[in-house]
Short mmCIF file of C-alpha atoms and ligand atoms in Angstrom, two decimals:
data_model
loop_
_atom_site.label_atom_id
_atom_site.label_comp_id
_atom_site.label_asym_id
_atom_site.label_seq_id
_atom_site.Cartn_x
_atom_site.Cartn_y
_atom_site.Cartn_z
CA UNK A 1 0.00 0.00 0.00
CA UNK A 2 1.55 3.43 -0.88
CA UNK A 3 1.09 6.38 1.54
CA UNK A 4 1.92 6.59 5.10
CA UNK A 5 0.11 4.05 6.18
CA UNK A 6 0.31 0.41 6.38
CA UNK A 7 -3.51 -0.87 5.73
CA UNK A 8 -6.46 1.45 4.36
CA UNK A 9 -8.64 2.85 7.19
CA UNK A 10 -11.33 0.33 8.88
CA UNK A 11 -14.09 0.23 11.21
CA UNK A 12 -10.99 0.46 14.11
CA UNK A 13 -9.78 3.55 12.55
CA UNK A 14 -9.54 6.62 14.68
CA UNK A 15 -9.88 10.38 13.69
CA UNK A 16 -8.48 13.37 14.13
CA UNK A 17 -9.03 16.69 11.54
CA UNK A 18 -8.63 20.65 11.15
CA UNK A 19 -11.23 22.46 10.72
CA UNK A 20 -10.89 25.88 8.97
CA UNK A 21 -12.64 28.46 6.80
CA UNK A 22 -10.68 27.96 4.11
CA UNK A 23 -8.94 25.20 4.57
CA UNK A 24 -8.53 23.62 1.34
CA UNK A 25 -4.94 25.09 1.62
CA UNK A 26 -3.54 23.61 4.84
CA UNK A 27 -0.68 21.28 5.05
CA UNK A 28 -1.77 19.83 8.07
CA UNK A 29 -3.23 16.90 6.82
CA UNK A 30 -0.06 15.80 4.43
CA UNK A 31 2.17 16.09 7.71
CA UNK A 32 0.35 15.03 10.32
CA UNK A 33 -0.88 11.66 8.88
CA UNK A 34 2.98 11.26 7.75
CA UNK A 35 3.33 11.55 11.50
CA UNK A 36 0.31 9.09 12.48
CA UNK A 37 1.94 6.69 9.93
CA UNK A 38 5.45 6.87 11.28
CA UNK A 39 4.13 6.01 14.73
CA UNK A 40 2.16 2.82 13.33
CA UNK A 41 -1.52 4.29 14.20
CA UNK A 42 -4.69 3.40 13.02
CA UNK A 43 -6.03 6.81 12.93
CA UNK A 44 -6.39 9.27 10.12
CA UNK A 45 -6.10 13.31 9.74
CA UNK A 46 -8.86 14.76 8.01
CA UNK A 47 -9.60 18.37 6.72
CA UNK A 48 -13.31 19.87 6.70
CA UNK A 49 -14.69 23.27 6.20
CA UNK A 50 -16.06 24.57 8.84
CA UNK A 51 -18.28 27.81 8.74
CA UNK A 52 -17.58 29.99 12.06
CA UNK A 53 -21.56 29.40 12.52
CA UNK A 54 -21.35 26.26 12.75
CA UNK A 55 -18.14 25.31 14.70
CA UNK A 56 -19.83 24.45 17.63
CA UNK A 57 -21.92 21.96 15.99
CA UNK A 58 -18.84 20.79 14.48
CA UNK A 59 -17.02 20.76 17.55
CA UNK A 60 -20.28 18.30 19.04
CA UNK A 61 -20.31 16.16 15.53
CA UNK A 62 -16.28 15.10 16.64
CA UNK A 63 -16.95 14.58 20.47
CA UNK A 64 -19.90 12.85 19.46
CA UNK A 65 -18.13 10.65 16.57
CA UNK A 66 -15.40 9.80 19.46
CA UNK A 67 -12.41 12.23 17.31
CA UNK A 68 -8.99 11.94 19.29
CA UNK A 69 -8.72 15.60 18.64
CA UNK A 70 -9.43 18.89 16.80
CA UNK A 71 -6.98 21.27 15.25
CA UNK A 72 -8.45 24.91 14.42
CA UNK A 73 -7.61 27.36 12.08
CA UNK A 74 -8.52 30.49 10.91
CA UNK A 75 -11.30 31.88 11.71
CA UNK A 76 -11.73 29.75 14.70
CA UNK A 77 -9.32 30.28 16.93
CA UNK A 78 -11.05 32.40 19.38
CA UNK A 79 -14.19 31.29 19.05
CA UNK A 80 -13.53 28.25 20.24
CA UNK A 81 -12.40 29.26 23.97
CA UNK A 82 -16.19 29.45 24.37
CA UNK A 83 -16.92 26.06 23.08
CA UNK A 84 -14.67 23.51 25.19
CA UNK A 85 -15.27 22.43 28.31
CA UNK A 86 -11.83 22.93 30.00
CA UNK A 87 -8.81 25.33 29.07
CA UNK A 88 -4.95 24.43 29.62
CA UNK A 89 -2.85 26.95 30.55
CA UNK A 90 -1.70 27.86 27.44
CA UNK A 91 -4.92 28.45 25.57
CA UNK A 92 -5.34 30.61 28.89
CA UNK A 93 -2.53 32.67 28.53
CA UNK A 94 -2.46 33.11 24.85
CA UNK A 95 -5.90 33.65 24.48
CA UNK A 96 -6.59 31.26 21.67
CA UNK A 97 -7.56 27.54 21.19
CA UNK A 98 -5.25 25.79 17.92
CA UNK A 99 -5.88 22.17 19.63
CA UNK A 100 -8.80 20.19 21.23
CA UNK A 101 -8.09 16.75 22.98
CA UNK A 102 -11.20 14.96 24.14
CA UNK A 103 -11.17 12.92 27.03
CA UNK A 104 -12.84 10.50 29.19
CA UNK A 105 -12.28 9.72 32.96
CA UNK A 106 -10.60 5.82 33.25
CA UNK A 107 -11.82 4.04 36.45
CA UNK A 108 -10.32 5.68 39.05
CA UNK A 109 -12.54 8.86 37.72
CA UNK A 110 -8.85 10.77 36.19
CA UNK A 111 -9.53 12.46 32.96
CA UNK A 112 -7.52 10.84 30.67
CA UNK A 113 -7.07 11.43 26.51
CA UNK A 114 -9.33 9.25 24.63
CA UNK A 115 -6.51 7.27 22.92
CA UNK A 116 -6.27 4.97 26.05
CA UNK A 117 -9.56 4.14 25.55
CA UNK A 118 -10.39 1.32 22.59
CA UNK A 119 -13.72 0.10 23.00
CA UNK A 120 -16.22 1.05 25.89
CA UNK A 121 -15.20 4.77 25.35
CA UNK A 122 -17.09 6.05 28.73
CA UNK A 123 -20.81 8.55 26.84
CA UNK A 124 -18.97 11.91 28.97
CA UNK A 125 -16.13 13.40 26.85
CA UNK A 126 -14.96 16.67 27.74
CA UNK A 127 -13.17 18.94 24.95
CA UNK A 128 -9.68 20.50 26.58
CA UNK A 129 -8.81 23.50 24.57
CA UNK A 130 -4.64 23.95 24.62
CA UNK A 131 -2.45 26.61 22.04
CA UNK A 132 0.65 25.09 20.56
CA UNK A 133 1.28 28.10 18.47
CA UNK A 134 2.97 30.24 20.24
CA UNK A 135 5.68 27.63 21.70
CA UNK A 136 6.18 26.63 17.86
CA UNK A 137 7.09 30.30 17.42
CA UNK A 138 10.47 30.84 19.92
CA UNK A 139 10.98 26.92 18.76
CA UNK A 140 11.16 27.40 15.59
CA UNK A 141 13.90 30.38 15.93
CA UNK A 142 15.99 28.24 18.15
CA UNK A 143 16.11 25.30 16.12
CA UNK A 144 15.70 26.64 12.63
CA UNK A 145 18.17 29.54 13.37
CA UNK A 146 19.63 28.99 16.72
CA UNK A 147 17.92 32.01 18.52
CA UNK A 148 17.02 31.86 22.25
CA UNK A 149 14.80 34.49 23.14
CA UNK A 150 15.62 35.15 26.53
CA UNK A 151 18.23 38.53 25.92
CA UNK A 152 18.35 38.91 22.56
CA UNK A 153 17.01 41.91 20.75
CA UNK A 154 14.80 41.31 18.45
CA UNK A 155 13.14 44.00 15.84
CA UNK A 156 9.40 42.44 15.20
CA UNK A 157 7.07 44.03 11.92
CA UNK A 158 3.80 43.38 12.24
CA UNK A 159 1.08 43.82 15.54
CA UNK A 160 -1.53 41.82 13.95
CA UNK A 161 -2.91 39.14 15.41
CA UNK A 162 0.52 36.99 14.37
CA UNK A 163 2.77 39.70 15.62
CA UNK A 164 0.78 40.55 19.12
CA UNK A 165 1.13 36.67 19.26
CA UNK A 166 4.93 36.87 18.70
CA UNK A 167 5.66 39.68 20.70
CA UNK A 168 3.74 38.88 24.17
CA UNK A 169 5.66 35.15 23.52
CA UNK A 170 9.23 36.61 23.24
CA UNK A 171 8.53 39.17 26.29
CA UNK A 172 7.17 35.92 28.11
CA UNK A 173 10.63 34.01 27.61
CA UNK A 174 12.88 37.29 28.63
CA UNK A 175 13.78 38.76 25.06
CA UNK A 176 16.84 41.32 25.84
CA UNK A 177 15.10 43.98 23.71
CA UNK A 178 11.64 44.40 21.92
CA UNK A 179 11.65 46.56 19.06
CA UNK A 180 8.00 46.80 17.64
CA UNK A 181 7.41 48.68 14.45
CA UNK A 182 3.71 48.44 12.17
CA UNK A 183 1.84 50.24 9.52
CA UNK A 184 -0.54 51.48 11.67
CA UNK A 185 2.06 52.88 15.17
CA UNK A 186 -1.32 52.60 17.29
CA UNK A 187 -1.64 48.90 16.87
CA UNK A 188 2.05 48.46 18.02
CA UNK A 189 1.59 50.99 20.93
CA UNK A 190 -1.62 49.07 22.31
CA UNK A 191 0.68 45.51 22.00
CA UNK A 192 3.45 47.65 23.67
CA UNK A 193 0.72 48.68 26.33
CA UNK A 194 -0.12 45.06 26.87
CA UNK A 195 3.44 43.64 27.63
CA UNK A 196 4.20 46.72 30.26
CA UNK A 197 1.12 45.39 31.70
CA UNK A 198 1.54 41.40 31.74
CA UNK A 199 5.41 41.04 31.53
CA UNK A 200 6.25 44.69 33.48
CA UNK A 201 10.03 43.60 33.41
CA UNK A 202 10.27 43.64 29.49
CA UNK A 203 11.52 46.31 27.91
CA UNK A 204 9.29 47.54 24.98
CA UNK A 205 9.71 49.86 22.87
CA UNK A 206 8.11 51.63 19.58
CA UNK A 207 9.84 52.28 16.58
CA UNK A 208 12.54 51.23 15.06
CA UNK A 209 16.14 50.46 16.71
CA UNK A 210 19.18 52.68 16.77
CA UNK A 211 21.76 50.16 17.84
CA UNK A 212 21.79 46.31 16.01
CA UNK A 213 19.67 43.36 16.91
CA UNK A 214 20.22 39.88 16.81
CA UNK A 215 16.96 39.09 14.78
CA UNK A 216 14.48 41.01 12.32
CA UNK A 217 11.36 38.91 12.56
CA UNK A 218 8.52 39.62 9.69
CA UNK A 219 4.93 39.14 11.16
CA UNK A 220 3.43 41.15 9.12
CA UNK A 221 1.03 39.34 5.79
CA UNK A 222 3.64 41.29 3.64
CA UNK A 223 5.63 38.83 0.44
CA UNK A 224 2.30 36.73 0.30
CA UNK A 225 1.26 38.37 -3.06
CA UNK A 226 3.82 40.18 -5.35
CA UNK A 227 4.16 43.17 -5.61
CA UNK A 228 3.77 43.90 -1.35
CA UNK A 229 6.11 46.53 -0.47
CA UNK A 230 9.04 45.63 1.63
CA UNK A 231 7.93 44.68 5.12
CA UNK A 232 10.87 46.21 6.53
CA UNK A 233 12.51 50.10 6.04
CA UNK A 234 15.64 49.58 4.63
CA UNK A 235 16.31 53.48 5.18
CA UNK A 236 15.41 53.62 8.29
CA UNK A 237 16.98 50.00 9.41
CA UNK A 238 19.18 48.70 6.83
CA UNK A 239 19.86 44.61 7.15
CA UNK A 240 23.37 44.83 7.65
CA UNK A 241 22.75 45.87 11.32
CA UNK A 242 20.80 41.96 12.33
CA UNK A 243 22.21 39.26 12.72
CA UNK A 244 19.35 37.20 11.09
CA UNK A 245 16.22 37.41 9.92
CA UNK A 246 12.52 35.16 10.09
CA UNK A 247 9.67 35.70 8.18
CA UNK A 248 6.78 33.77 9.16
CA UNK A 249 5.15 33.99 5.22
CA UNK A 250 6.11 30.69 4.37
CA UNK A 251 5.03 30.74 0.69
CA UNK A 252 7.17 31.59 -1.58
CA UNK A 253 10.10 29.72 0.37
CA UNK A 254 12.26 33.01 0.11
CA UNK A 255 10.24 36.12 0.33
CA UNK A 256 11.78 39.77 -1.10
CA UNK A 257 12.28 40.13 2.58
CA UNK A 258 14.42 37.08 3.11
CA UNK A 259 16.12 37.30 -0.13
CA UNK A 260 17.34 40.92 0.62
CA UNK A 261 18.67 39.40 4.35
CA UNK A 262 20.64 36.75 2.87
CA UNK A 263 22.02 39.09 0.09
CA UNK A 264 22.71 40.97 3.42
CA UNK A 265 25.18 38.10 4.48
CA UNK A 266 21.88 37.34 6.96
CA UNK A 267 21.03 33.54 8.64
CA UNK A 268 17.36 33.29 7.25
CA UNK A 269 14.73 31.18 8.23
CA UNK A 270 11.19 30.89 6.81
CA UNK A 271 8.01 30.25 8.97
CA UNK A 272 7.27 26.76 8.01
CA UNK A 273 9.17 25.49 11.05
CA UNK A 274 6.26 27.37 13.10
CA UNK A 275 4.00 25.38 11.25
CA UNK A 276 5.70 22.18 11.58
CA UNK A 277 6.10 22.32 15.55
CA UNK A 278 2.88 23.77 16.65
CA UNK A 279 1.53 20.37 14.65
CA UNK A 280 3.79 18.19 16.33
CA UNK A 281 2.83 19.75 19.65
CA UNK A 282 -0.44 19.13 19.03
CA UNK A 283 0.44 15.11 17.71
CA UNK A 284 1.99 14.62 21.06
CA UNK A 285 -0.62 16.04 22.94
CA UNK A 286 -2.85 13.29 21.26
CA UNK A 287 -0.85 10.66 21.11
CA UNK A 288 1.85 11.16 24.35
CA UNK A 289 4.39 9.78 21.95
CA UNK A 290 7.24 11.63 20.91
CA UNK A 291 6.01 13.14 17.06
CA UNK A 292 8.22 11.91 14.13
CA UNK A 293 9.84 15.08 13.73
CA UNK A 294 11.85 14.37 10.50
CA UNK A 295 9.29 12.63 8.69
CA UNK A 296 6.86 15.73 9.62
CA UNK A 297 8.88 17.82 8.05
CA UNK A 298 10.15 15.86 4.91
CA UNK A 299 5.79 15.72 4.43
CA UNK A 300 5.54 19.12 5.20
CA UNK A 301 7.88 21.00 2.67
CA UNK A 302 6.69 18.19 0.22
CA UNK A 303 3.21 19.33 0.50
CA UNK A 304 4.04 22.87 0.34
CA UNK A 305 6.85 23.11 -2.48
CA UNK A 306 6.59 20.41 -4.56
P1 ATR B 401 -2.31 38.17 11.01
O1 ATR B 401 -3.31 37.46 11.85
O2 ATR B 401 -1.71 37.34 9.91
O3 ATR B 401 -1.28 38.86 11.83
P2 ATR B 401 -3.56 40.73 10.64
O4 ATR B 401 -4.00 40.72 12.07
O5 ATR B 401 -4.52 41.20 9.60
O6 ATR B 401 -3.15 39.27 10.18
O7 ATR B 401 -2.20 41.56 10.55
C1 ATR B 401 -1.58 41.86 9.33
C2 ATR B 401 -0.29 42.61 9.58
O8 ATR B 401 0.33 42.95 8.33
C3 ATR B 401 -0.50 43.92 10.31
O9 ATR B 401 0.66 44.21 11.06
C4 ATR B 401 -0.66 44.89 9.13
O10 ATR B 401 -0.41 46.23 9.45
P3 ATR B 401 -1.60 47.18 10.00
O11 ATR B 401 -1.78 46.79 11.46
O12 ATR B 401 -1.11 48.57 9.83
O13 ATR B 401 -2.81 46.84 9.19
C5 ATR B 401 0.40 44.38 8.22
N1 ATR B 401 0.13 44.79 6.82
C6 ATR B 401 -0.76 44.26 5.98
N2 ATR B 401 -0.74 44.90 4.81
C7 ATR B 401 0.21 45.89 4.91
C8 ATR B 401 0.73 46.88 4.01
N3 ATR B 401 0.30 47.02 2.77
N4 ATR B 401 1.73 47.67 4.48
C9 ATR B 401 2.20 47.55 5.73
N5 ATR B 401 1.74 46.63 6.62
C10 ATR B 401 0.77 45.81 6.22
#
């Protein structure tokens, strides 16, 4: 049989999916079932499109249908803290579900992921909301381009909802410096405003550096369509003064932005990596096996280049 897997799916099989709005694009299920294969798992990794409207009844239609888990995309990421039963920490403190794992209590009544739990799968499943996003985020710098956040300065584009995301992450593991620069200077001011308030030891600032950083991270949408003006000011900060540089835009593979920071003599890194570990996060919280890194990734850049 070709594929991941080593039999077609059966009345044992087990599900997982994403459910987006549109998600005909996602990788997700190319890499993830990659991963399920690797580990020898009768389970699949669907895709469906889900209409905001009717995520909750979506949500129901997987607990109901015994899913192992959920993950969400766009749109649904914050509509779905109102829909699970229980949140972990993280979808707590980021303020944003990417993951559900239903579970079941065993018999000594402890709430346990419905994995260990074949046949006889207890009628109460609860859905625990988690976020794996914003982990993938500082792992993806320290692995794909050997950047700890804790002290090092970092110049961030973009306070959208993917640079907010970014910045309150790096001020949560101790970044040196935050540099925060956007289109619109009151978006990056209210994100500003929020780290003074949660992280009141991180310093913050507006606007672009004078002195060099360590990493110029794009989070802005800009080098998704051609013809977007440069994300970053070249006048104002030219690339010669980072050490590196990240762009979360993952399609094309090198964006103007990282093409002008390698040109620059910069370390680059594209944000497929964020992609890849907030979906192995997300396989080991289902699973509570170690996820198949490698073969993740070989699916994953497959999927999306090839
Ligand atoms: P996401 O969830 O991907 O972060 P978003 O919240 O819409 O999406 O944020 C898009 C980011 O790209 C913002 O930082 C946006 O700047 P504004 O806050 O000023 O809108 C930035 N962006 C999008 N188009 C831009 C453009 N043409 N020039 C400069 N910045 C742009």
């Amino acid at each position: 049989m070709s594929g991941p897997f080593a039999a077609p799916p059966d009345a044992a099989t087990r599900c997982c999916a994403v459910y987006g709005h549109p998600v005909r694009h996602s990788a997700s299920p190319a890499f993830q079932n990659a991963g399920l294969g690797a580990l020898g798992l009768n389970w699949r990794y669907l895709a469906f499109e889900v209409r905001p409207e009717q995520l909750r009844a979506a949500i129901e239609g997987a607990r109901a249908m015994r899913f192992i888990g959920l993950n969400l995309t766009v749109p649904h990421k914050l509509l779905a803290l109102e829909m699970v039963d229980i949140l972990d920490d993280s979808a707590r403190l980021w303020g944003a579900v990417n993951t559900i794992r239903f579970e079941a209590r065993d018999a000594s009544g402890q709430w346990q992921p419905l994995r260990q739990f074949e046949t006889d799968i207890p009628a109460e499943v609860r859905a625990q909301g988690f976020n794996t996003d914003a982990d993938a985020i500082t792992r993806s710098l320290s692995e794909d381009l050997g950047i700890s956040a804790a002290g090092a300065r970092v110049l961030l584009l973009g306070a959208g909802g993917a640079g907010r995301a970014a910045a309150l992450k790096l001020a949560a593991d101790g970044v040196g410096e935050l540099f925060l620069v956007n289109r619109t200077p009151r978006k990056a001011e209210a994100v500003a405003a929020e780290i003074a308030q949660r992280f009141p030891g991180a310093r913050c600032h507006v606007g672009y550096p004078e002195r060099p950083v360590d990493l110029v991270l794009n989070a802005t949408s800009l080098g998704l369509n051609a013809g977007d003006p440069p994300p970053l000011d070249e006048r104002l900060f030219p690339f010669q003064r980072a050490g590196a540089a990240y762009d979360m835009v993952y399609r094309p593979a090198e964006t103007p932005f990282l093409r002008a920071a390698r040109q620059a003599g910069l370390r680059t890194a594209n944000g497929v990596g964020m992609l890849l570990y907030q979906g192995a996060a997300a396989l080991e919280l289902w699973t509570g096996r170690t996820a198949p890194v490698d073969v993740m990734r070989q699916a994953l850049l497959k999927s999306v280049y090839v």
